[in-house]
Amino acid sequence: MIQKILIANRGEIAVRVMRTCKEMGIRTVAVYSEADRTSRHVSYADEAVCIGLASSRESYLNAEKIITAAKQFKADAIHPGYGFLSENAGFARRCKEEGIIFIGPSAESIEAMGDKISARRQMIKAKVPVVPGTSEDLKPRDLFRVCRRIGLPVIIKATAGGGGKGMRLVYEEKQLHEAYQAAKSEARASFGNDSIYIEKYIESPHHIEIQFLGDAHGNVIHLFDRECSVQRRHQKIVEESPSPFIDDKTRQAMGAIAVKAAKSVGYVGAGTIEFLVDGDMNFYFLEMNTRLQVEHPVTEEVLGVDLVKEQIHIANGKKLRLRQKHLHQRGHAIECRICAEDPENNFAPSPGIIRHIQTPEGIGVRVDSFIYDGYEIPVYYDSMLGKLIVWATSRIYALERMRRVLYEYKITGVKTNIDYLRRIMDTRDFVKGNYTTHFIEDNSKKLRESAANDNEIEDMAIIAAYIDHIVNSNDAPSSSPADNLPISRWRAFGKQKGVLRI
């Protein structure tokens, strides 16, 4: 049985995995870069070791350094979290060679689903519905023939890509060659692999994914759906479960297809099938994520299941403890990703020192994070500071709760997207649950106008705080020091915003 786990990651996911390990009585080893010496995951672990410089390539992406650390600290297993080496087949294979349990699928499963062309072929073979397109590296001579067969618009994609890189949308034939070359060049620069394929572009789809678990004994179950259509630059911002769009019949059909897809590659561990769903609820395979997803907490909240605990149980060679007939979605969960970025400056990253945090509390509230007062956000990694998750008995109650906790969540010293998320929660399309992957684009004007209104209101409040301070100062006895002035809410607000020193 696994007694010690090295977590080959950083930030909130490292802390989240460690929490489950502590509950299970499993010791933990943290790895960290020079830039992460003061990160919470380092102090939270039972043991910790520096594995390199700030650059990810010198630390969190250096497989040999991580394996050496695991052997040095006699870790039985490595949990990769998400990102970094979590979907690296070579890393999974090296762990196996060194006798270390990789808490994730086999290298073969990762390879089969990691390359998007390979994944499409595998899904077609398994009779899983896929978006019309190509299943081989696309050559320039085939561009027009393929596009005329499947019809415009199309989307050109990198086979090894993700996060919107190596991707170009084409509406007209005259754009094809330029888009093809641009996607190929970006793919080569980003992934070292310039293989390209093409798909029919589904207009205004929903991005819905199905979580699943598989064990080494051939058992696979699905854990229902997550709606992930609120995206900016192909990056998810808000997720919820269950989806407010699909009906139960479609939900069950998608779950059954996800189980079928996982079985077709002999999948062992936790994974996710991502689907595109059109307005008529036709759904198509998009990709398989062979790791834990960032948004896994919303599934945990509606099912009452600890997915990391199940991952460890499966890695121990045990059969699934969960049965499909016993699983039911209860209530509704929403997750917002909290990032250090400036929405008013094209979402530019906002590294720096966090001066103060006020974390929301109350029933049905969960914060997965790693930051603290005085923590300095490094410039080298993703800007996500954590995730704010709420659960309630219905979607409308969950929405009301999320509005409340976003109001309570205060982070000073750096810019964050908290106010932007609050505006999303008040946007008509989101409130109605009637939104697609074009939500941000369709509501960009409203979101910008709301931001301008928020800034104007804050400016007026700052002026009011200053006036209140002057009035109180003039009314105070001349012998009374400023610190003895009555504490008003305006004065407290002015001090918080840095316009008043006393």
XYZ file of C-alpha atoms in Angstrom:
502
model
C 0.000 0.000 0.000
C 1.111 3.553 -0.725
C 2.647 5.121 2.391
C 4.336 8.224 0.940
C 3.486 10.333 -2.119
C 5.614 12.946 -3.851
C 3.449 15.646 -5.441
C 5.110 16.722 -8.688
C 3.368 20.089 -8.837
C 2.919 23.411 -7.101
C 0.255 25.857 -5.960
C -3.325 25.019 -5.143
C -3.391 21.544 -6.680
C -0.358 20.463 -4.639
C -2.036 21.626 -1.420
C -5.332 20.026 -2.464
C -3.680 16.599 -3.024
C -1.788 16.877 0.266
C -5.002 17.503 2.197
C -6.442 14.205 1.031
C -3.164 12.443 1.816
C -3.254 13.756 5.386
C -6.803 12.435 5.790
C -5.614 9.028 4.576
C -2.534 8.984 6.826
C -0.184 9.140 3.827
C 3.016 11.167 4.178
C 3.777 13.765 1.507
C 6.851 15.165 -0.207
C 6.764 18.582 -1.872
C 9.078 19.596 -4.683
C 9.674 23.266 -5.310
C 11.653 25.662 -7.458
C 13.843 28.484 -6.181
C 10.933 30.874 -6.835
C 8.565 28.779 -4.710
C 10.534 28.528 -1.457
C 7.815 30.417 0.417
C 4.842 28.737 -1.304
C 2.273 27.138 0.997
C 2.626 23.658 -0.502
C 6.242 23.606 0.721
C 5.367 24.206 4.376
C 2.208 22.054 4.243
C 4.041 18.878 3.178
C 5.757 16.511 5.604
C 9.010 16.844 3.650
C 10.178 19.159 0.881
C 13.072 19.436 -1.551
C 14.210 22.126 -4.000
C 14.596 20.688 -7.479
C 15.884 23.616 -9.495
C 15.694 27.185 -10.718
C 12.524 29.200 -11.223
C 12.100 28.162 -14.848
C 9.642 25.267 -15.198
C 12.072 23.482 -17.514
C 14.652 23.514 -14.722
C 12.222 22.300 -12.065
C 8.618 21.148 -12.495
C 9.180 19.904 -16.056
C 12.436 18.127 -15.242
C 11.362 14.483 -14.967
C 14.741 13.135 -13.878
C 15.074 15.602 -11.000
C 11.604 14.690 -9.761
C 12.261 10.944 -9.974
C 15.592 11.420 -8.181
C 13.777 13.292 -5.397
C 11.150 10.534 -5.129
C 13.881 7.896 -4.733
C 15.827 10.055 -2.277
C 12.802 10.460 -0.001
C 11.627 6.880 -0.557
C 8.237 7.889 -1.990
C 6.087 4.969 -3.114
C 4.153 7.046 -5.641
C 4.072 10.324 -7.543
C 0.910 12.387 -8.017
C 1.386 14.744 -11.006
C -1.620 17.032 -10.392
C -2.534 18.831 -13.630
C -0.316 20.606 -16.129
C 3.471 20.180 -16.125
C 4.217 16.411 -16.457
C 0.689 15.142 -15.743
C 0.090 14.033 -19.357
C 3.661 13.155 -20.245
C 3.820 9.514 -21.317
C 7.604 9.461 -21.004
C 7.390 10.541 -17.361
C 4.772 7.878 -16.576
C 7.000 5.275 -18.234
C 10.083 6.408 -16.280
C 8.159 6.126 -13.010
C 7.260 2.548 -13.864
C 10.866 1.731 -14.781
C 12.018 3.031 -11.385
C 9.372 1.080 -9.485
C 7.439 4.221 -8.527
C 3.647 4.232 -8.837
C 2.405 6.928 -11.203
C -1.005 8.063 -9.933
C -2.600 8.303 -13.337
C -3.185 6.201 -16.445
C -0.576 4.089 -18.200
C 1.937 5.609 -20.596
C 0.152 3.749 -23.401
C -3.207 5.376 -22.592
C -1.595 8.810 -22.375
C 0.081 8.301 -25.756
C -3.094 7.031 -27.387
C -5.102 10.077 -26.298
C -2.382 12.751 -26.072
C -2.045 13.212 -29.812
C -5.340 14.568 -31.151
C -5.127 12.719 -34.491
C -4.390 9.454 -32.692
C -7.276 10.150 -30.316
C -9.683 10.806 -33.211
C -8.699 7.519 -34.844
C -9.173 5.657 -31.582
C -12.609 7.186 -31.003
C -13.756 6.497 -34.563
C -12.655 2.888 -34.116
C -14.636 2.737 -30.844
C -17.702 4.214 -32.640
C -17.640 7.382 -30.527
C -19.137 10.380 -32.390
C -16.433 12.852 -33.479
C -16.581 16.212 -35.222
C -16.259 15.745 -39.030
C -12.671 16.332 -40.092
C -9.351 14.631 -40.836
C -7.535 11.834 -39.036
C -4.076 12.366 -40.496
C -1.481 15.136 -40.681
C -3.002 17.664 -43.072
C -0.981 18.595 -46.161
C -1.401 21.913 -48.035
C -2.536 20.121 -51.192
C -5.528 18.666 -49.308
C -6.810 21.921 -47.790
C -9.467 22.825 -50.349
C -10.609 19.247 -50.956
C -11.186 18.595 -47.258
C -12.896 21.939 -46.619
C -15.296 21.436 -49.527
C -16.122 17.964 -48.221
C -16.937 18.983 -44.633
C -18.015 22.577 -45.378
C -16.942 25.955 -44.019
C -16.340 27.258 -41.412
C -13.520 24.984 -40.258
C -10.974 25.092 -37.483
C -7.331 24.172 -38.071
C -5.678 22.626 -35.001
C -2.291 21.435 -33.791
C -2.324 17.721 -32.999
C -0.210 18.224 -29.871
C -1.824 21.501 -28.846
C -3.917 22.945 -26.087
C -5.035 26.264 -24.651
C -5.873 27.701 -28.067
C -2.289 27.556 -29.375
C -1.796 26.295 -32.927
C -5.462 26.920 -33.684
C -7.050 29.036 -36.443
C -10.694 29.552 -37.376
C -11.445 29.890 -41.110
C -14.686 31.194 -42.640
C -13.557 31.730 -46.243
C -11.460 29.641 -48.632
C -9.126 32.543 -49.364
C -8.026 32.466 -45.707
C -7.039 28.786 -45.749
C -3.353 28.910 -46.734
C -2.493 31.805 -44.430
C -4.338 30.174 -41.484
C -2.690 26.817 -42.176
C 0.821 28.305 -42.171
C 0.135 30.383 -39.054
C -1.229 27.398 -37.109
C 1.664 25.205 -38.219
C 4.265 27.798 -37.239
C 2.701 28.417 -33.818
C 2.415 24.678 -33.175
C 6.092 24.166 -34.001
C 7.129 26.992 -31.670
C 4.830 25.978 -28.810
C 5.006 22.175 -28.864
C 7.924 21.217 -31.080
C 5.427 19.412 -33.307
C 3.879 21.098 -36.339
C 1.404 18.349 -37.276
C -1.974 19.851 -38.163
C -5.489 18.508 -38.639
C -8.810 20.116 -39.499
C -12.352 19.888 -38.126
C -15.742 21.271 -38.994
C -16.369 24.321 -36.792
C -19.453 23.857 -34.622
C -21.162 27.241 -34.381
C -21.926 28.408 -30.827
C -21.389 25.041 -29.115
C -21.526 24.119 -25.463
C -18.294 22.750 -23.987
C -19.426 19.921 -21.742
C -17.218 17.278 -20.199
C -17.808 13.943 -18.498
C -15.665 12.824 -15.560
C -14.900 9.096 -15.325
C -12.941 6.595 -13.239
C -11.447 3.286 -14.347
C -9.646 0.597 -12.368
C -7.109 -2.081 -13.311
C -9.834 -4.732 -13.243
C -11.760 -3.413 -16.252
C -14.386 -1.440 -14.339
C -15.260 2.053 -15.576
C -17.921 4.463 -14.313
C -18.825 8.035 -15.207
C -19.396 10.796 -12.682
C -21.714 12.915 -14.815
C -21.180 16.275 -16.459
C -19.624 19.692 -16.054
C -20.531 22.770 -18.111
C -17.330 24.617 -19.102
C -18.552 27.046 -21.763
C -17.509 30.312 -20.069
C -14.120 30.691 -21.746
C -11.743 33.480 -22.657
C -9.119 32.704 -25.309
C -10.088 29.023 -25.038
C -9.310 29.075 -21.299
C -12.092 28.186 -18.873
C -13.111 30.814 -16.320
C -16.291 29.457 -14.727
C -17.530 25.861 -14.508
C -20.667 24.318 -13.067
C -22.308 20.964 -12.500
C -24.755 19.819 -13.629
C -24.944 21.622 -16.971
C -27.993 23.915 -17.130
C -28.319 23.127 -20.855
C -28.459 19.374 -21.457
C -31.387 17.179 -20.438
C -31.107 13.958 -18.467
C -31.441 11.754 -21.543
C -28.472 13.471 -23.208
C -26.543 13.409 -19.919
C -26.931 9.639 -19.627
C -26.031 9.102 -23.289
C -22.871 11.188 -22.950
C -21.915 9.293 -19.789
C -22.323 5.947 -21.533
C -20.183 7.122 -24.474
C -17.469 8.360 -22.073
C -17.342 4.938 -20.398
C -17.121 3.275 -23.812
C -14.271 5.590 -24.857
C -12.327 4.951 -21.640
C -12.690 1.182 -21.976
C -11.456 1.334 -25.585
C -8.006 2.452 -24.369
C -7.937 0.336 -21.192
C -8.013 3.450 -19.045
C -6.979 3.208 -15.383
C -7.399 6.239 -13.105
C -9.348 9.505 -13.267
C -9.956 11.074 -16.664
C -12.285 13.383 -18.557
C -13.905 13.301 -21.981
C -14.568 16.753 -23.415
C -17.490 17.104 -25.827
C -18.841 19.839 -28.056
C -22.652 19.940 -27.958
C -24.680 21.822 -30.552
C -28.043 23.531 -30.124
C -29.911 20.312 -30.940
C -27.958 18.384 -28.270
C -25.895 16.438 -30.779
C -22.571 15.825 -29.085
C -19.112 15.168 -30.506
C -15.855 13.964 -28.965
C -13.329 16.788 -28.609
C -10.496 15.288 -26.555
C -9.661 13.127 -23.553
C -7.770 14.628 -20.619
C -5.699 11.892 -18.996
C -5.375 13.630 -15.630
C -7.297 15.401 -12.899
C -8.993 18.542 -14.225
C -8.756 21.998 -12.659
C -12.560 22.008 -12.343
C -12.880 18.628 -10.599
C -14.243 20.199 -7.344
C -17.693 20.861 -8.835
C -18.044 17.132 -9.505
C -16.873 16.352 -5.977
C -19.423 18.750 -4.505
C -22.476 17.392 -6.328
C -21.509 13.736 -5.804
C -19.864 13.866 -2.365
C -16.814 12.040 -3.764
C -13.120 12.811 -3.149
C -11.583 12.196 -6.580
C -8.002 12.285 -5.302
C -8.858 9.639 -2.715
C -10.320 7.496 -5.498
C -7.180 8.042 -7.611
C -4.997 6.772 -4.763
C -7.318 3.822 -4.130
C -7.106 2.842 -7.819
C -3.321 3.302 -7.832
C -3.167 0.811 -4.959
C -4.599 -1.765 -7.364
C -8.025 -1.887 -5.753
C -11.359 -2.249 -7.514
C -13.628 0.768 -7.791
C -15.528 1.372 -4.580
C -18.256 3.319 -6.384
C -21.105 1.797 -8.383
C -22.858 3.596 -11.231
C -26.327 2.869 -9.885
C -25.472 4.500 -6.566
C -24.225 7.779 -8.069
C -26.602 10.731 -8.354
C -26.040 14.446 -8.777
C -27.352 16.327 -5.763
C -27.853 20.064 -5.839
C -25.675 22.388 -7.900
C -22.050 23.557 -7.754
C -20.295 26.510 -9.410
C -16.549 27.182 -9.570
C -14.783 30.464 -10.355
C -11.061 30.597 -11.104
C -9.400 33.388 -9.145
C -6.446 34.831 -11.071
C -3.857 37.553 -10.484
C -4.615 39.523 -13.641
C -5.937 42.912 -14.655
C -9.210 42.667 -16.615
C -9.036 46.401 -17.396
C -5.615 45.936 -19.041
C -6.395 43.056 -21.409
C -6.067 40.570 -18.518
C -2.340 41.172 -18.143
C -0.757 39.074 -15.354
C -0.401 40.929 -12.047
C 2.466 39.461 -10.033
C 3.465 41.103 -6.759
C 3.029 40.906 -3.004
C -0.389 40.102 -1.559
C -1.043 42.591 1.232
C -4.252 41.194 2.642
C -6.748 38.395 2.003
C -10.286 38.153 3.293
C -11.551 34.651 2.504
C -15.304 33.996 2.232
C -16.910 31.591 4.644
C -20.256 29.965 5.345
C -22.276 26.904 4.418
C -21.550 25.395 1.001
C -18.334 27.398 0.463
C -14.971 25.906 -0.530
C -11.719 27.704 -1.335
C -8.881 25.727 -2.957
C -5.888 28.053 -2.806
C -2.288 28.411 -1.675
C -1.824 32.141 -1.066
C -1.548 34.065 2.213
C -0.945 37.595 3.517
C 2.531 38.685 2.445
C 2.963 35.997 -0.224
C 4.796 37.193 -3.322
C 3.289 35.881 -6.556
C 6.141 34.813 -8.871
C 6.207 35.866 -12.508
C 7.201 32.448 -13.826
C 3.965 30.466 -13.612
C 0.254 30.506 -14.345
C -1.638 33.448 -12.822
C -4.298 31.326 -11.089
C -4.327 31.919 -7.327
C -7.016 29.403 -6.537
C -10.594 28.347 -7.063
C -13.758 29.470 -5.334
C -16.448 26.782 -5.238
C -19.986 26.932 -3.894
C -22.665 24.272 -3.518
C -26.387 24.719 -2.912
C -29.585 22.719 -3.311
C -30.457 24.398 -6.626
C -28.739 26.416 -9.335
C -30.426 29.689 -8.368
C -29.329 29.250 -4.751
C -25.799 28.381 -5.885
C -25.743 31.525 -8.041
C -26.910 33.667 -5.114
C -24.236 32.100 -2.915
C -21.498 32.707 -5.485
C -22.473 36.372 -5.727
C -22.222 36.664 -1.950
C -18.820 34.974 -1.626
C -17.312 36.921 -4.522
C -18.378 40.074 -2.675
C -16.698 38.785 0.505
C -13.475 37.648 -1.187
C -10.925 40.476 -0.897
C -7.321 40.363 -2.127
C -5.247 43.540 -1.982
C -1.772 44.310 -3.280
C -2.314 42.828 -6.748
C -4.999 43.048 -9.397
C -7.430 40.131 -9.606
C -10.382 39.069 -11.749
C -12.807 38.898 -8.789
C -14.872 41.906 -9.889
C -14.977 40.536 -13.440
C -16.344 37.249 -12.118
C -18.978 39.148 -10.149
C -20.135 40.808 -13.357
C -20.387 37.416 -15.061
C -22.671 36.211 -12.264
C -25.008 39.155 -12.977
C -25.063 38.741 -16.762
C -28.479 37.770 -18.093
C -27.291 34.861 -20.271
C -25.402 33.261 -17.395
C -28.254 33.751 -14.941
C -30.636 32.024 -17.373
C -28.110 29.245 -18.031
C -28.449 30.050 -21.724
C -24.829 30.482 -22.789
C -22.289 28.881 -25.142
C -18.533 29.115 -25.696
C -19.225 32.549 -27.219
C -20.516 33.894 -23.907
C -17.588 36.246 -23.246
C -17.569 37.504 -26.835
C -21.359 37.961 -26.902
C -21.378 39.869 -23.611
C -18.058 41.717 -23.881
C -19.694 45.137 -24.276
C -21.872 44.664 -21.230
C -18.959 43.348 -19.176
C -16.843 46.368 -20.172
C -19.656 48.825 -19.422
C -20.184 47.226 -16.024
C -16.471 47.587 -15.326
C -16.600 51.286 -16.195
C -19.607 51.744 -13.913
C -17.849 49.895 -11.098
C -14.786 52.127 -11.454
C -16.917 55.276 -11.455
C -18.744 54.176 -8.313
C -15.457 53.376 -6.592
C -14.015 56.784 -7.538
C -17.089 58.473 -6.030
C -16.739 56.373 -2.884
C -13.074 57.357 -2.516
C -14.013 61.041 -2.824
C -16.737 60.550 -0.215
C -14.243 58.853 2.102
C -11.850 61.795 1.798
C -14.608 64.364 2.412
C -15.805 62.400 5.438
C -12.237 62.379 6.785
C -11.875 66.184 6.339
C -15.220 66.875 8.027
C -14.396 64.661 10.983
C -10.926 66.207 11.250
C -12.393 69.736 11.378
C -14.999 68.727 13.942
C -12.485 67.042 16.239
C -11.057 68.965 19.263
C -7.709 70.596 18.462
C -6.056 68.630 21.252
C -7.417 65.339 19.962
C -4.912 63.363 17.881
C -6.065 62.052 14.509
C -5.986 58.458 15.740
C -8.760 59.319 18.197
C -11.137 60.391 15.444
C -14.366 58.359 15.297
C -13.949 55.342 13.002
C -16.510 55.650 10.203
C -17.037 53.163 7.399
C -15.996 55.856 4.906
C -12.708 56.397 6.733
C -12.040 52.650 6.874
C -12.730 52.425 3.134
C -10.340 55.307 2.409
C -7.556 53.673 4.413
C -8.128 50.379 2.620
C -7.823 52.093 -0.766
C -4.680 53.919 0.284
C -6.046 57.483 -0.064
C -5.941 58.111 3.696
C -2.999 57.532 5.976
C -4.865 58.064 9.251
